[in-house]
Short mmCIF file of C-alpha atoms in Angstrom, two decimals:
data_model
loop_
_atom_site.label_atom_id
_atom_site.label_comp_id
_atom_site.label_asym_id
_atom_site.label_seq_id
_atom_site.Cartn_x
_atom_site.Cartn_y
_atom_site.Cartn_z
CA MET A 1 42.18 23.82 110.11
CA ALA A 2 39.29 24.08 112.56
CA THR A 3 38.48 27.37 114.23
CA HIS A 4 38.82 27.60 118.01
CA SER A 5 37.18 29.90 120.51
CA SER A 6 38.87 33.20 121.26
CA PHE A 7 37.86 32.76 124.93
CA THR A 8 41.15 31.13 125.86
CA ASP A 9 41.31 32.55 129.40
CA THR A 10 38.28 31.11 131.16
CA LYS A 11 39.56 31.58 134.72
CA PRO A 12 37.35 34.64 135.45
CA TYR A 13 34.16 32.70 134.65
CA LYS A 14 32.17 30.33 136.83
CA LYS A 15 32.09 26.76 135.63
CA ALA A 16 29.56 23.95 135.62
CA CYS A 17 30.59 20.41 134.68
CA GLY A 18 33.98 21.72 133.56
CA VAL A 19 32.42 24.18 131.10
CA PRO A 20 32.89 27.93 131.54
CA LEU A 21 29.68 29.94 131.82
CA LEU A 22 30.74 32.51 129.24
CA PRO A 23 28.86 35.78 128.86
CA ILE A 24 26.43 36.07 125.97
CA ARG A 25 24.68 38.96 124.30
CA THR A 26 21.04 38.32 125.11
CA LYS A 27 17.80 39.79 126.37
CA LEU A 28 16.70 36.41 127.72
CA ASP A 29 16.64 35.74 131.43
CA GLY A 30 18.94 33.06 132.73
CA PRO A 31 22.21 32.33 134.51
CA ALA A 32 24.47 33.42 131.62
CA PRO A 33 26.38 36.59 132.40
CA LYS A 34 25.49 39.41 130.02
CA LEU A 35 28.21 40.43 127.57
CA SER A 36 29.06 43.99 128.61
CA GLU A 37 31.84 44.80 126.17
CA PRO A 38 31.68 45.03 122.39
CA GLY A 39 32.78 41.97 120.49
CA ASP A 40 31.68 38.45 119.77
CA ASP A 41 30.22 36.04 122.28
CA ILE A 42 30.45 32.24 121.97
CA ILE A 43 27.31 32.07 119.81
CA ASP A 44 28.77 34.62 117.37
CA GLU A 45 31.95 32.54 117.22
CA VAL A 46 29.98 29.39 116.44
CA ILE A 47 27.95 31.09 113.71
CA LYS A 48 31.02 32.66 112.11
CA SER A 49 33.02 29.42 112.17
CA PHE A 50 30.12 27.03 111.54
CA ARG A 51 30.69 26.46 107.82
CA ILE A 52 34.36 25.73 108.44
CA ASN A 53 34.09 23.66 111.62
CA VAL A 54 31.16 21.51 110.53
CA LEU A 55 33.35 19.91 107.87
CA PHE A 56 35.69 18.39 110.46
CA LYS A 57 35.33 14.89 111.83
CA ASN A 58 37.98 15.55 114.50
CA TYR A 59 38.48 18.62 116.63
CA ASP A 60 41.32 19.27 119.06
CA VAL A 61 40.05 21.04 122.17
CA ALA A 62 42.45 23.93 122.78
CA SER A 63 40.59 25.52 125.72
CA GLU A 64 37.61 24.90 127.97
CA ALA A 65 35.61 27.33 125.83
CA ASP A 66 36.05 24.96 122.88
CA LYS A 67 33.81 22.49 124.70
CA LEU A 68 31.05 25.07 124.56
CA LEU A 69 31.85 25.80 120.92
CA ILE A 70 31.43 22.09 120.15
CA TYR A 71 28.17 21.91 122.13
CA VAL A 72 26.59 24.84 120.26
CA THR A 73 27.90 23.68 116.86
CA VAL A 74 26.36 20.22 117.29
CA PHE A 75 23.15 21.85 118.53
CA LEU A 76 22.96 24.15 115.46
CA CYS A 77 23.61 21.17 113.15
CA GLN A 78 20.64 19.44 114.69
CA CYS A 79 18.51 22.61 114.39
CA LEU A 80 19.23 22.76 110.67
CA LYS A 81 18.31 19.09 110.27
CA LYS A 82 15.03 19.68 112.12
CA ILE A 83 13.91 22.48 109.80
CA GLU A 84 15.29 21.07 106.55
CA GLY A 85 12.86 21.93 103.75
CA LYS A 86 10.84 24.34 105.92
CA THR A 87 10.61 27.68 104.15
CA ASN A 88 8.12 29.35 106.49
CA ALA A 89 9.70 31.21 109.41
CA ASP A 90 6.77 30.59 111.76
CA GLU A 91 6.83 26.85 111.14
CA ALA A 92 10.61 26.73 111.58
CA ARG A 93 10.37 28.71 114.84
CA ARG A 94 7.67 26.38 116.19
CA ILE A 95 9.72 23.27 115.35
CA LEU A 96 12.91 24.69 116.86
CA TRP A 97 11.09 26.00 119.94
CA GLU A 98 9.86 22.47 120.66
CA PHE A 99 13.37 21.15 120.10
CA VAL A 100 14.96 23.73 122.41
CA LYS A 101 12.45 23.07 125.18
CA ALA A 102 12.56 19.26 124.94
CA PRO A 103 14.39 17.56 127.82
CA SER A 104 17.85 16.38 126.87
CA ALA A 105 20.50 14.09 128.30
CA ARG A 106 22.83 15.79 130.77
CA PRO A 107 26.46 15.35 131.74
CA GLY A 108 26.89 12.17 133.74
CA GLN A 109 24.17 10.31 131.86
CA PRO A 110 25.23 7.62 129.38
CA GLN A 111 23.22 9.22 126.54
CA PHE A 112 24.95 12.61 126.83
CA PHE A 113 26.68 13.21 123.49
CA LEU A 114 29.70 15.00 124.98
CA GLY A 115 30.35 12.58 127.82
CA GLY A 116 34.06 12.36 127.04
CA LEU A 117 34.54 16.13 127.01
CA ILE A 118 32.19 17.52 129.63
CA SER A 119 32.72 16.19 133.12
CA LYS A 120 30.14 14.70 135.43
CA PRO A 121 28.65 17.10 137.97
CA GLU A 122 30.24 17.28 141.40
CA ASP A 123 26.82 17.86 143.00
CA PRO A 124 23.17 18.16 141.85
CA ARG A 125 23.25 21.98 141.90
CA GLU A 126 26.02 21.97 139.31
CA ILE A 127 23.91 19.99 136.82
CA ASP A 128 21.03 22.41 137.37
CA VAL A 129 23.29 25.39 136.61
CA PHE A 130 24.59 23.62 133.50
CA ALA A 131 21.04 22.82 132.34
CA LEU A 132 19.80 26.38 132.87
CA TYR A 133 22.85 27.91 131.19
CA THR A 134 22.66 25.63 128.14
CA ALA A 135 18.89 26.19 127.89
CA GLN A 136 19.50 29.94 127.68
CA LEU A 137 22.37 29.38 125.25
CA LYS A 138 20.24 27.14 122.99
CA GLU A 139 17.34 29.58 122.91
CA GLU A 140 19.61 32.50 122.02
CA ALA A 141 21.42 30.44 119.37
CA MET A 142 18.07 29.39 117.89
CA ASN A 143 16.91 33.01 117.68
CA ARG A 144 20.11 34.11 115.96
CA LEU A 145 20.00 31.19 113.52
CA LEU A 146 16.42 32.05 112.56
CA ASP A 147 17.43 35.70 112.07
CA ILE A 148 20.06 34.52 109.57
CA LEU A 149 17.77 32.06 107.76
CA PHE A 150 14.66 34.19 107.37
CA ILE A 151 13.73 37.74 106.44
CA GLY A 152 10.24 38.23 107.72
CA LYS A 153 8.50 34.93 107.01
CA ALA A 154 10.45 34.10 103.84
CA PRO A 155 13.85 32.41 103.48
CA ALA A 156 16.84 34.75 103.34
CA PRO A 157 19.37 34.48 100.49
CA GLU A 158 21.74 32.56 102.82
CA TYR A 159 19.06 29.95 103.61
CA ARG A 160 20.10 27.38 100.99
CA PHE A 161 23.80 27.60 101.93
CA TRP A 162 23.08 27.04 105.61
CA MET A 163 20.78 24.13 104.78
CA ALA A 164 23.52 22.54 102.68
CA TYR A 165 25.96 22.73 105.58
CA GLY A 166 23.24 21.48 107.92
CA LYS A 167 23.40 18.12 106.19
CA LYS A 168 26.87 17.64 107.64
CA THR A 169 27.41 16.02 111.01
CA PHE A 170 30.10 17.76 113.06
CA MET A 171 32.48 15.20 114.61
CA LYS A 172 29.87 12.50 113.91
CA MET A 173 27.91 13.77 116.93
CA VAL A 174 24.16 14.05 117.31
CA TYR A 175 22.48 16.16 119.97
CA ASN A 176 20.65 13.62 122.11
CA LEU A 177 17.16 14.32 123.46
CA SER A 178 16.71 11.24 125.63
CA LEU A 179 16.63 12.02 129.32
CA ILE A 180 17.33 9.66 132.20
CA HIS A 181 17.10 10.94 135.76
CA ILE A 182 20.28 10.67 137.82
#
């Protein structure tokens, strides 16, 4: 059975495109609220459940936070595909940095990979908030993934296991980089 987010009550959080802007543990600047209490944030949840969830072709969304869990899981799958075979931390960081910073399709655009789950923006400001939040989320997720995969500049013991799971495609979804202006 797939793992769901523990953030079942998303009422206290602002939303953009129907997705809660959950707090994350980060030092990066951005619109994401900082996680002030001990415990896991959404990125921790994705990392801990990645090897289970990535095996599923279907996923029942139990809460709005699950949409974010799906988004980050698909993103991490794509990160692993991008750095497959790269055993140098600096090279992997450079490749993933370019990937994180590349423009991507947004909710409301036909190329957006979660078009059926994440709603179209009500106004242009909402899409900007969503884009800034997910940019911060992707950068933090990338940093944490690299911390798991590498010790210094060399692959960590877990590297080969993560790479094996990275060959899977969660829910047959691919993170789409094409961008069309709306």
